[in-house]
Amino acid sequence: MFRKLKFEGFYIYKPKIHKDKRGNFRRHYCKKEFEKIGFKTAIAQGNVSESLKKGTLRGFHYKSGITKETKILSCISGEIFHVAIDLRKDSKTYLKSFSKIIKSSSFESIIVPPNCANAILTLKDNTILHYYMGDFFNKKKYMGIRYNDKFFKIKWPSIPRIINDRDKNYPDFKES
C-alpha cells in the first residue's frame, strides 16, 4: 500500500505483512507494485546503516547535478526521526522540509525522490536502516547540508549527540 505525502514524489510504503507462528514476512520491494505509482527507477545499490546509540544523526545528504538518486528507506530495527528537504527548483515545495517518525514496528518505508536532502536522527539504541538507492554513490557529487543550518530551521525532537565531523561542518546553505 502506498500513501502519498504532501511533497510531490514522496510516499510511505506499507507492505502486506504475513504472520504465522514463525513470525512475519513482508516483501520489501516489488518492481511491479512500485511501477503502479510511477516509480520506474532501477535499484543501483542496497545499503545498511547501523547506529548503536540513540541521538545519532546522519545527514543531510544528497547528490548534486543530474541524478536518479531515489531512496527507499526502511527502519528494520529501532526508530528514527526522518527529515527531507526539497531541493528541486521546479517543485512547489522547493526549500521546504518535512519530517516523519519511522518505527521498525510500523513496517513502513519512505520513498524520497531525487534532488532532495535526507537526514535521520535515531530515537532508540541499536537502530538499523536498510535503504535502496536508484543511483550509484559518487563521492565527487556527494553534498550535504548541516543539520542545524539556520536557513531551514529544522526542529529536532532532541539534540543530536553523535554526529561525524563531515555532517557537523557543512558550510551555511546558500541558494544557487
Short mmCIF file of C-alpha atoms in Angstrom, two decimals:
data_model
loop_
_atom_site.label_atom_id
_atom_site.label_comp_id
_atom_site.label_asym_id
_atom_site.label_seq_id
_atom_site.Cartn_x
_atom_site.Cartn_y
_atom_site.Cartn_z
CA MET A 1 0.00 0.00 0.00
CA PHE A 2 1.32 3.45 -0.94
CA ARG A 3 0.32 6.67 0.79
CA LYS A 4 1.17 9.90 -1.00
CA LEU A 5 2.75 12.57 1.19
CA LYS A 6 2.25 16.32 0.83
CA PHE A 7 5.53 16.73 -1.07
CA GLU A 8 5.39 15.55 -4.69
CA GLY A 9 7.16 12.23 -5.28
CA PHE A 10 7.27 11.28 -1.58
CA TYR A 11 5.39 8.20 -0.43
CA ILE A 12 5.05 5.96 2.55
CA TYR A 13 5.07 2.32 1.53
CA LYS A 14 3.49 -0.21 3.87
CA PRO A 15 3.68 -3.76 2.55
CA LYS A 16 1.27 -6.54 3.33
CA ILE A 17 2.51 -8.40 6.41
CA HIS A 18 2.16 -12.18 6.51
CA LYS A 19 2.18 -13.53 10.08
CA ASP A 20 2.27 -17.04 11.40
CA LYS A 21 3.81 -18.94 14.34
CA ARG A 22 7.31 -18.44 12.87
CA GLY A 23 6.99 -14.64 12.83
CA ASN A 24 6.47 -12.18 9.99
CA PHE A 25 7.21 -12.00 6.28
CA ARG A 26 6.93 -8.98 4.02
CA ARG A 27 8.03 -8.05 0.54
CA HIS A 28 10.35 -5.10 0.95
CA TYR A 29 10.37 -4.15 -2.71
CA CYS A 30 8.40 -5.29 -5.75
CA LYS A 31 9.13 -3.64 -9.08
CA LYS A 32 5.55 -4.23 -10.32
CA GLU A 33 3.98 -2.61 -7.24
CA PHE A 34 6.29 0.39 -7.35
CA GLU A 35 5.72 0.91 -11.08
CA LYS A 36 1.97 1.28 -10.40
CA ILE A 37 2.72 4.64 -8.71
CA GLY A 38 5.10 5.69 -11.49
CA PHE A 39 8.27 4.59 -9.73
CA LYS A 40 10.49 3.44 -12.58
CA THR A 41 13.94 3.94 -11.10
CA ALA A 42 16.18 0.90 -11.23
CA ILE A 43 17.77 -0.04 -7.92
CA ALA A 44 21.54 0.57 -8.13
CA GLN A 45 22.55 -0.13 -4.53
CA GLY A 46 21.19 -1.55 -1.27
CA ASN A 47 22.76 -0.23 1.92
CA VAL A 48 22.52 -0.94 5.65
CA SER A 49 23.19 1.68 8.31
CA GLU A 50 23.61 0.59 11.93
CA SER A 51 23.56 3.20 14.69
CA LEU A 52 24.36 1.89 18.15
CA LYS A 53 23.20 4.87 20.17
CA LYS A 54 20.04 6.95 20.43
CA GLY A 55 20.72 10.50 19.26
CA THR A 56 22.92 9.55 16.29
CA LEU A 57 22.47 11.94 13.38
CA ARG A 58 23.22 11.11 9.73
CA GLY A 59 22.75 13.73 7.03
CA PHE A 60 21.58 15.89 5.39
CA HIS A 61 22.90 14.14 2.29
CA TYR A 62 22.04 14.49 -1.37
CA LYS A 63 23.62 14.12 -4.78
CA SER A 64 24.24 17.23 -6.89
CA GLY A 65 23.60 17.59 -10.60
CA ILE A 66 21.51 15.27 -12.74
CA THR A 67 20.74 12.23 -10.65
CA LYS A 68 18.39 9.29 -10.30
CA GLU A 69 19.14 9.01 -6.61
CA THR A 70 15.72 7.99 -5.37
CA LYS A 71 15.90 6.36 -1.95
CA ILE A 72 13.60 3.80 -0.36
CA LEU A 73 14.41 3.97 3.34
CA SER A 74 13.21 1.41 5.90
CA CYS A 75 13.80 1.16 9.63
CA ILE A 76 14.47 -2.54 10.26
CA SER A 77 15.16 -2.18 14.00
CA GLY A 78 14.58 0.78 16.30
CA GLU A 79 13.10 4.16 15.43
CA ILE A 80 14.16 7.28 13.52
CA PHE A 81 13.12 10.87 13.04
CA HIS A 82 13.44 11.35 9.28
CA VAL A 83 13.70 14.81 7.69
CA ALA A 84 13.75 15.67 4.00
CA ILE A 85 14.47 19.00 2.33
CA ASP A 86 13.13 19.53 -1.18
CA LEU A 87 15.93 20.88 -3.41
CA ARG A 88 14.01 20.53 -6.70
CA LYS A 89 13.86 24.06 -8.13
CA ASP A 90 10.71 23.34 -10.15
CA SER A 91 8.83 21.93 -7.14
CA LYS A 92 6.00 23.68 -5.27
CA THR A 93 7.77 22.72 -2.04
CA TYR A 94 11.24 23.92 -3.07
CA LEU A 95 13.44 24.59 0.01
CA LYS A 96 10.73 23.36 2.36
CA SER A 97 11.24 20.46 4.74
CA PHE A 98 9.08 17.88 6.42
CA SER A 99 9.65 15.20 9.00
CA LYS A 100 8.22 11.81 9.90
CA ILE A 101 8.92 9.31 12.64
CA ILE A 102 9.52 5.86 11.19
CA LYS A 103 9.44 2.88 13.54
CA SER A 104 10.51 -0.66 12.79
CA SER A 105 7.24 -1.84 14.38
CA SER A 106 5.20 0.03 11.72
CA PHE A 107 6.88 -1.83 8.81
CA GLU A 108 6.79 1.40 6.78
CA SER A 109 9.29 2.66 4.23
CA ILE A 110 9.64 6.21 2.96
CA ILE A 111 10.33 6.93 -0.70
CA VAL A 112 12.49 10.02 -1.21
CA PRO A 113 12.73 11.32 -4.81
CA PRO A 114 15.93 12.61 -6.47
CA ASN A 115 17.30 16.05 -5.60
CA CYS A 116 16.04 16.01 -2.04
CA ALA A 117 18.32 16.10 1.00
CA ASN A 118 17.76 13.38 3.54
CA ALA A 119 18.67 13.11 7.26
CA ILE A 120 17.85 10.84 10.17
CA LEU A 121 18.15 11.07 13.93
CA THR A 122 17.94 7.79 15.83
CA LEU A 123 15.34 7.74 18.59
CA LYS A 124 16.39 4.36 20.01
CA ASP A 125 19.62 2.48 20.60
CA ASN A 126 20.58 -0.18 18.06
CA THR A 127 18.68 1.31 15.14
CA ILE A 128 19.21 -0.40 11.79
CA LEU A 129 18.19 1.13 8.47
CA HIS A 130 18.05 -0.53 5.10
CA TYR A 131 17.81 1.63 2.03
CA TYR A 132 17.82 1.17 -1.69
CA MET A 133 19.32 3.84 -3.93
CA GLY A 134 18.44 4.45 -7.56
CA ASP A 135 21.92 5.72 -8.41
CA PHE A 136 25.48 4.76 -7.53
CA PHE A 137 27.42 6.58 -4.85
CA ASN A 138 29.74 9.19 -6.39
CA LYS A 139 31.99 10.96 -3.90
CA LYS A 140 32.52 13.92 -6.27
CA LYS A 141 28.79 14.63 -6.43
CA TYR A 142 28.07 13.90 -2.78
CA MET A 143 26.77 17.01 -0.99
CA GLY A 144 25.35 17.91 2.38
CA ILE A 145 23.55 20.47 4.47
CA ARG A 146 24.40 20.96 8.14
CA TYR A 147 21.67 19.59 10.43
CA ASN A 148 21.32 22.93 12.28
CA ASP A 149 21.60 25.28 9.30
CA LYS A 150 19.64 28.42 10.23
CA PHE A 151 18.22 28.70 6.70
CA PHE A 152 15.97 25.65 7.26
CA LYS A 153 15.15 25.92 11.00
CA ILE A 154 14.65 22.18 11.46
CA LYS A 155 13.02 21.27 14.79
CA TRP A 156 14.70 18.09 16.01
CA PRO A 157 12.94 16.11 18.78
CA SER A 158 16.19 16.09 20.77
CA ILE A 159 19.69 17.46 20.45
CA PRO A 160 21.83 15.14 18.30
CA ARG A 161 24.57 13.56 20.42
CA ILE A 162 26.62 11.67 17.84
CA ILE A 163 27.49 13.33 14.51
CA ASN A 164 30.50 12.77 12.28
CA ASP A 165 32.74 15.74 11.50
CA ARG A 166 31.66 15.97 7.86
CA ASP A 167 27.96 16.28 8.76
CA LYS A 168 28.71 18.71 11.59
CA ASN A 169 30.81 21.05 9.45
CA TYR A 170 28.96 21.60 6.17
CA PRO A 171 29.00 25.33 5.26
CA ASP A 172 25.91 27.50 5.57
CA PHE A 173 23.37 26.78 2.83
CA LYS A 174 23.19 29.33 0.03
CA GLU A 175 20.55 29.13 -2.65
CA SER A 176 22.19 28.97 -6.08
#
